[in-house]
Short mmCIF file of C-alpha atoms in Angstrom, two decimals:
data_model
loop_
_atom_site.label_atom_id
_atom_site.label_comp_id
_atom_site.label_asym_id
_atom_site.label_seq_id
_atom_site.Cartn_x
_atom_site.Cartn_y
_atom_site.Cartn_z
CA UNK A 1 -26.46 8.98 -6.97
CA UNK A 2 -27.54 9.20 -10.63
CA UNK A 3 -26.03 11.93 -12.10
CA UNK A 4 -24.44 10.66 -15.33
CA UNK A 5 -22.07 13.46 -15.60
CA UNK A 6 -20.06 12.96 -13.20
CA UNK A 7 -17.01 10.87 -14.17
CA UNK A 8 -14.78 10.38 -10.45
CA UNK A 9 -15.72 8.52 -7.32
CA UNK A 10 -13.42 9.65 -4.40
CA UNK A 11 -13.45 6.15 -2.23
CA UNK A 12 -13.12 6.47 1.39
CA UNK A 13 -12.74 3.19 3.82
CA UNK A 14 -11.98 4.17 7.50
CA UNK A 15 -12.18 2.18 10.83
CA UNK A 16 -12.50 4.03 14.56
CA UNK A 17 -12.21 7.18 12.58
CA UNK A 18 -14.65 9.27 14.87
CA UNK A 19 -12.79 12.33 15.71
CA UNK A 20 -10.95 12.37 12.09
CA UNK A 21 -14.84 12.62 10.47
CA UNK A 22 -15.96 16.17 10.38
CA UNK A 23 -12.99 17.66 9.44
CA UNK A 24 -12.65 15.59 6.55
CA UNK A 25 -15.76 15.48 5.21
CA UNK A 26 -15.56 19.78 5.51
CA UNK A 27 -12.37 19.42 3.63
CA UNK A 28 -14.54 17.25 0.82
CA UNK A 29 -17.62 19.39 0.66
CA UNK A 30 -15.03 22.74 0.11
CA UNK A 31 -13.87 21.96 -2.63
CA UNK A 32 -14.54 24.52 -5.25
CA UNK A 33 -15.21 21.79 -7.91
CA UNK A 34 -17.93 20.03 -6.32
CA UNK A 35 -18.92 17.53 -9.90
CA UNK A 36 -18.11 13.97 -7.90
CA UNK A 37 -19.43 11.28 -5.92
CA UNK A 38 -18.05 10.15 -2.91
CA UNK A 39 -18.80 6.48 -1.04
CA UNK A 40 -17.24 6.06 2.44
CA UNK A 41 -16.49 2.70 3.67
CA UNK A 42 -16.48 1.31 7.72
CA UNK A 43 -14.29 -0.81 7.89
CA UNK A 44 -16.08 -2.58 10.88
CA UNK A 45 -15.59 0.47 13.77
CA UNK A 46 -16.51 0.18 17.42
CA UNK A 47 -16.24 4.06 18.36
CA UNK A 48 -19.16 5.09 16.78
CA UNK A 49 -17.62 6.46 13.56
CA UNK A 50 -20.65 4.77 11.22
CA UNK A 51 -23.32 6.01 12.81
CA UNK A 52 -21.63 9.51 13.02
CA UNK A 53 -20.61 9.70 9.29
CA UNK A 54 -23.79 8.96 8.55
CA UNK A 55 -25.13 11.80 10.86
CA UNK A 56 -22.52 14.28 9.07
CA UNK A 57 -23.50 13.51 5.41
CA UNK A 58 -27.95 12.65 5.74
CA UNK A 59 -27.94 15.63 3.59
CA UNK A 60 -25.41 14.78 1.12
CA UNK A 61 -26.67 13.23 -1.74
CA UNK A 62 -23.67 12.84 -3.78
CA UNK A 63 -22.16 10.98 -0.50
CA UNK A 64 -22.94 7.38 0.93
CA UNK A 65 -22.48 5.38 3.42
CA UNK A 66 -21.30 1.28 3.46
CA UNK A 67 -20.02 -1.47 5.55
CA UNK A 68 -17.62 -3.71 4.40
CA UNK A 69 -17.09 -7.09 4.25
CA UNK A 70 -17.48 -9.47 7.84
CA UNK A 71 -13.62 -9.91 7.36
CA UNK A 72 -12.81 -6.22 8.18
CA UNK A 73 -9.34 -6.48 5.81
CA UNK A 74 -8.55 -2.57 4.85
CA UNK A 75 -8.20 -4.15 1.44
CA UNK A 76 -11.61 -6.23 1.95
CA UNK A 77 -12.92 -2.38 1.96
CA UNK A 78 -10.63 -0.93 -0.79
CA UNK A 79 -13.30 -3.85 -3.02
CA UNK A 80 -16.90 -2.98 -1.24
CA UNK A 81 -15.78 0.45 -2.63
CA UNK A 82 -14.50 -0.07 -6.56
CA UNK A 83 -17.62 -2.74 -6.51
CA UNK A 84 -20.33 -0.01 -5.25
CA UNK A 85 -18.61 2.83 -7.79
CA UNK A 86 -20.03 3.31 -11.04
CA UNK A 87 -18.07 5.80 -12.23
CA UNK A 88 -15.51 6.15 -14.97
CA UNK A 89 -12.52 6.81 -13.01
CA UNK A 90 -12.26 6.81 -9.40
CA UNK A 91 -9.71 7.51 -6.23
CA UNK A 92 -9.20 6.84 -2.57
CA UNK A 93 -8.25 9.41 0.41
CA UNK A 94 -8.34 8.51 3.60
CA UNK A 95 -10.06 10.34 6.74
CA UNK A 96 -6.78 11.18 8.31
CA UNK A 97 -4.96 12.92 5.95
CA UNK A 98 -5.90 16.73 3.99
CA UNK A 99 -6.45 17.30 0.32
CA UNK A 100 -6.36 20.89 -0.88
CA UNK A 101 -9.57 22.71 -1.82
CA UNK A 102 -9.04 22.67 -5.63
CA UNK A 103 -7.85 19.03 -5.18
CA UNK A 104 -10.87 17.97 -7.44
CA UNK A 105 -10.69 20.50 -9.87
CA UNK A 106 -7.05 19.15 -10.02
CA UNK A 107 -7.86 16.08 -10.87
CA UNK A 108 -10.82 16.18 -13.34
CA UNK A 109 -8.34 18.53 -15.58
CA UNK A 110 -5.91 15.55 -15.71
CA UNK A 111 -8.63 13.45 -17.01
CA UNK A 112 -9.81 16.07 -18.76
CA UNK A 113 -5.98 16.68 -20.33
CA UNK A 114 -5.39 13.22 -21.91
CA UNK A 115 -9.24 10.64 -21.26
CA UNK A 116 -6.45 7.75 -23.14
CA UNK A 117 -4.47 7.30 -19.65
CA UNK A 118 -5.87 4.42 -17.25
CA UNK A 119 -3.85 5.59 -14.63
CA UNK A 120 -2.47 8.99 -13.14
CA UNK A 121 0.60 9.18 -10.18
CA UNK A 122 0.33 12.90 -8.52
CA UNK A 123 2.85 14.14 -6.59
CA UNK A 124 1.90 15.01 -2.98
CA UNK A 125 3.22 15.42 0.37
CA UNK A 126 4.23 14.23 3.72
CA UNK A 127 3.83 16.01 6.83
CA UNK A 128 4.88 15.25 10.01
CA UNK A 129 3.45 17.64 13.15
CA UNK A 130 4.79 20.96 10.67
CA UNK A 131 6.93 19.34 9.26
CA UNK A 132 6.60 18.78 5.12
CA UNK A 133 8.18 17.22 2.91
CA UNK A 134 7.62 17.04 -0.62
CA UNK A 135 7.94 14.44 -2.71
CA UNK A 136 8.04 14.58 -6.26
CA UNK A 137 9.64 13.79 -9.17
CA UNK A 138 11.83 14.10 -12.97
CA UNK A 139 11.06 11.07 -14.46
CA UNK A 140 7.98 10.37 -17.09
CA UNK A 141 7.94 6.96 -16.80
CA UNK A 142 6.64 4.31 -14.59
CA UNK A 143 9.40 2.27 -15.33
CA UNK A 144 11.83 5.03 -14.33
CA UNK A 145 9.68 5.66 -10.67
CA UNK A 146 10.63 2.19 -10.04
CA UNK A 147 13.91 2.48 -11.25
CA UNK A 148 14.88 4.65 -8.29
CA UNK A 149 12.64 3.20 -6.33
CA UNK A 150 10.22 6.08 -5.57
CA UNK A 151 7.41 6.89 -2.78
CA UNK A 152 5.38 7.57 -5.47
CA UNK A 153 4.65 4.09 -6.36
CA UNK A 154 3.09 2.47 -3.77
CA UNK A 155 -0.19 4.70 -2.33
CA UNK A 156 -3.71 4.68 -4.52
CA UNK A 157 -4.94 8.37 -2.40
CA UNK A 158 -2.25 9.98 -4.58
CA UNK A 159 -3.44 8.44 -8.27
CA UNK A 160 -6.21 7.99 -10.18
CA UNK A 161 -7.57 5.12 -12.26
CA UNK A 162 -10.24 4.33 -14.87
CA UNK A 163 -12.40 2.09 -12.91
CA UNK A 164 -12.71 -0.38 -15.45
CA UNK A 165 -9.00 -1.27 -14.81
CA UNK A 166 -9.15 -1.71 -11.36
CA UNK A 167 -11.85 -4.01 -11.42
CA UNK A 168 -10.00 -6.19 -13.71
CA UNK A 169 -6.91 -6.99 -11.26
CA UNK A 170 -7.49 -9.86 -8.60
CA UNK A 171 -10.14 -8.59 -6.33
CA UNK A 172 -10.88 -11.27 -4.51
CA UNK A 173 -7.19 -11.68 -3.37
CA UNK A 174 -6.98 -7.81 -1.94
CA UNK A 175 -9.68 -8.44 -0.15
CA UNK A 176 -7.91 -10.82 1.93
CA UNK A 177 -5.18 -8.43 2.55
CA UNK A 178 -5.20 -6.69 5.96
CA UNK A 179 -1.25 -4.89 4.79
CA UNK A 180 0.40 -3.72 1.82
CA UNK A 181 -3.08 -4.04 -0.61
CA UNK A 182 -2.43 -0.89 -1.98
CA UNK A 183 1.20 -1.75 -3.24
CA UNK A 184 -1.10 -5.13 -4.82
CA UNK A 185 -3.65 -2.91 -6.62
CA UNK A 186 -0.97 -0.49 -7.89
CA UNK A 187 1.36 -3.06 -9.71
CA UNK A 188 -0.98 -5.36 -11.11
CA UNK A 189 -2.63 -1.90 -12.61
CA UNK A 190 0.33 -0.96 -13.96
CA UNK A 191 1.40 -3.99 -15.84
CA UNK A 192 -1.53 -4.09 -17.43
CA UNK A 193 -2.44 -0.72 -18.14
CA UNK A 194 -1.90 0.78 -21.23
CA UNK A 195 -1.04 4.16 -19.95
CA UNK A 196 -0.08 5.78 -16.91
CA UNK A 197 0.73 9.76 -16.59
CA UNK A 198 2.59 11.16 -14.44
CA UNK A 199 1.36 14.46 -13.46
CA UNK A 200 4.21 17.37 -11.51
CA UNK A 201 1.03 18.88 -9.24
CA UNK A 202 0.54 17.88 -5.58
CA UNK A 203 -3.22 17.80 -4.31
CA UNK A 204 -2.94 15.32 -1.31
CA UNK A 205 -0.72 15.93 1.89
CA UNK A 206 -0.09 12.73 3.57
CA UNK A 207 -0.01 12.95 7.57
CA UNK A 208 2.23 10.72 9.72
CA UNK A 209 -0.15 9.75 12.29
CA UNK A 210 2.17 7.55 14.76
CA UNK A 211 -1.45 5.19 15.85
CA UNK A 212 -1.84 4.96 12.37
CA UNK A 213 -1.59 0.48 10.62
CA UNK A 214 1.03 2.11 8.15
CA UNK A 215 3.65 3.11 11.45
CA UNK A 216 3.26 0.45 13.20
CA UNK A 217 4.69 -2.56 11.57
CA UNK A 218 3.83 -5.49 12.80
CA UNK A 219 4.52 -9.33 12.34
CA UNK A 220 1.56 -10.03 10.34
CA UNK A 221 1.94 -6.80 8.48
CA UNK A 222 5.47 -8.31 6.88
CA UNK A 223 3.58 -11.65 6.38
CA UNK A 224 0.44 -9.35 3.90
CA UNK A 225 3.45 -7.36 2.23
CA UNK A 226 5.53 -11.10 1.19
CA UNK A 227 2.17 -12.57 0.44
CA UNK A 228 1.33 -9.48 -2.26
CA UNK A 229 4.96 -9.60 -3.43
CA UNK A 230 4.29 -13.30 -4.31
CA UNK A 231 1.04 -13.23 -5.73
CA UNK A 232 2.39 -10.11 -8.36
CA UNK A 233 5.34 -12.90 -9.00
CA UNK A 234 3.40 -15.18 -9.93
CA UNK A 235 1.83 -12.65 -12.85
CA UNK A 236 2.63 -13.26 -15.77
CA UNK A 237 2.85 -9.07 -17.00
CA UNK A 238 6.10 -8.63 -14.11
CA UNK A 239 8.30 -10.91 -16.41
CA UNK A 240 8.26 -8.35 -19.13
CA UNK A 241 9.48 -5.05 -17.36
CA UNK A 242 12.38 -5.77 -15.73
CA UNK A 243 12.02 -2.86 -13.67
CA UNK A 244 9.69 -3.70 -11.70
CA UNK A 245 9.95 -7.40 -11.72
CA UNK A 246 13.56 -6.40 -9.93
CA UNK A 247 11.86 -3.33 -7.20
CA UNK A 248 9.01 -6.57 -6.05
CA UNK A 249 12.13 -9.32 -5.19
CA UNK A 250 13.85 -6.82 -3.43
CA UNK A 251 10.52 -5.41 -1.63
CA UNK A 252 10.29 -9.62 -1.03
CA UNK A 253 13.91 -9.88 0.43
CA UNK A 254 12.88 -6.48 2.40
CA UNK A 255 10.35 -8.69 3.52
CA UNK A 256 12.05 -11.85 4.42
CA UNK A 257 14.96 -9.66 6.01
CA UNK A 258 12.48 -8.22 8.98
CA UNK A 259 12.06 -11.74 9.58
CA UNK A 260 14.95 -13.44 9.61
CA UNK A 261 17.74 -10.67 10.55
CA UNK A 262 18.73 -9.77 14.25
CA UNK A 263 17.44 -5.73 15.19
CA UNK A 264 17.03 -4.61 18.09
CA UNK A 265 14.56 -1.82 16.58
CA UNK A 266 11.81 -4.57 15.98
CA UNK A 267 11.53 -7.02 19.29
CA UNK A 268 9.56 -9.51 16.63
CA UNK A 269 12.63 -10.12 15.72
CA UNK A 270 14.42 -11.62 18.03
CA UNK A 271 12.03 -14.78 18.36
CA UNK A 272 13.33 -18.11 17.59
CA UNK A 273 12.79 -19.07 13.81
CA UNK A 274 9.97 -20.51 13.05
CA UNK A 275 11.35 -21.73 9.43
CA UNK A 276 8.15 -23.21 7.98
CA UNK A 277 6.52 -19.93 8.33
CA UNK A 278 9.79 -18.54 6.50
CA UNK A 279 10.03 -20.95 3.74
CA UNK A 280 5.84 -19.62 3.27
CA UNK A 281 7.20 -16.51 2.26
CA UNK A 282 8.17 -16.10 -1.49
CA UNK A 283 11.57 -17.29 -1.47
CA UNK A 284 11.64 -19.98 -4.33
CA UNK A 285 10.80 -16.45 -6.26
CA UNK A 286 13.56 -14.47 -4.89
CA UNK A 287 16.96 -14.44 -5.11
CA UNK A 288 19.22 -13.08 -1.99
CA UNK A 289 20.96 -9.67 -3.37
CA UNK A 290 24.60 -9.83 -3.53
CA UNK A 291 25.11 -6.74 -1.62
CA UNK A 292 24.06 -8.71 0.97
CA UNK A 293 27.59 -11.06 3.25
CA UNK A 294 28.53 -14.65 2.11
CA UNK A 295 27.46 -15.51 5.76
CA UNK A 296 24.14 -14.60 5.31
CA UNK A 297 23.59 -15.43 2.34
CA UNK A 298 24.38 -19.75 3.13
CA UNK A 299 21.90 -19.16 5.91
CA UNK A 300 19.17 -18.59 3.84
CA UNK A 301 20.66 -21.00 1.36
CA UNK A 302 20.23 -23.68 4.70
CA UNK A 303 16.48 -21.99 4.95
CA UNK A 304 15.68 -22.45 1.57
CA UNK A 305 16.90 -26.57 2.00
CA UNK A 306 15.22 -27.55 5.19
CA UNK A 307 18.96 -27.47 7.09
CA UNK A 308 17.23 -26.33 10.64
CA UNK A 309 19.13 -27.19 12.88
CA UNK A 310 22.06 -25.90 10.94
CA UNK A 311 20.48 -22.51 9.69
CA UNK A 312 19.43 -22.44 13.58
CA UNK A 313 23.02 -22.46 14.72
CA UNK A 314 23.81 -19.70 11.99
CA UNK A 315 21.41 -17.71 13.58
CA UNK A 316 23.05 -17.81 17.49
CA UNK A 317 25.75 -16.31 15.72
CA UNK A 318 23.64 -13.61 14.37
CA UNK A 319 22.12 -12.66 16.88
CA UNK A 320 25.12 -12.47 18.97
CA UNK A 321 27.45 -10.95 16.51
CA UNK A 322 24.61 -8.15 16.17
CA UNK A 323 23.83 -7.72 20.16
CA UNK A 324 27.66 -7.19 20.11
CA UNK A 325 27.70 -4.02 17.77
CA UNK A 326 24.24 -2.29 19.58
CA UNK A 327 26.29 -2.55 23.11
#
């Protein structure tokens, strides 16, 4: 893996993904341009994925396999790959997704066309069963992507980064995140990038798998999402970009809302409020959107001011009101 002419590394974290590995390795070996390296990072698998991956790549000198840190956070797996990367550029693929046979060629063409760019953002496709959705954009700047809350923002697998750029974000913090690590990494990288290019081409298909972490939002996932937002809200660069700041503040409020607003679609939201935990979310940095009713705005004010008894009474009324609405 010491070929100095290679400029791109693909980092592939995986966890209990044995059933996907053979097909995904085949997608990589079928690339029309083989001028790239691959780093597989096993994130604490218990289904024999590590051993199976080792067997699959044993005769592939451009492929390597490593263990993540004991924390087994997906953020830690990504950081492990970043630290191991020796090429000028890197990208991330997931083993349960699909790439076109010319994916690497498209990436290398993009790099060759603009050596000054530190991030390349590509369009992509979503597939659920036989239904395919194209995620495209007409905009040409990152600020406009944030203004329209584009789905192209929050994923690592549709982006190519200069390795030195990602090594300048807060990697120790990134390694603590089990969810929203991609949001944190992408937004922090955008904020410190000197040039980002949007490429109106696609090579990646995100396969919506009902068993994946992103499709199974849990209480912890919203806390991690809120923690990522809180860390981003501490960056001075964020306040120099109104579009990114508004996007993160809105996302932070959305995470907060997953806990305080009764909603029958998510059973964990029916738990009695734990106000101390709510106040650990970045409430002090997030304004309440103007479209929220005055009743809920007052509820949030009470939580911020630690008037928990009165906030709980309002929460009961919200719960009853939502229950009546859904009957």
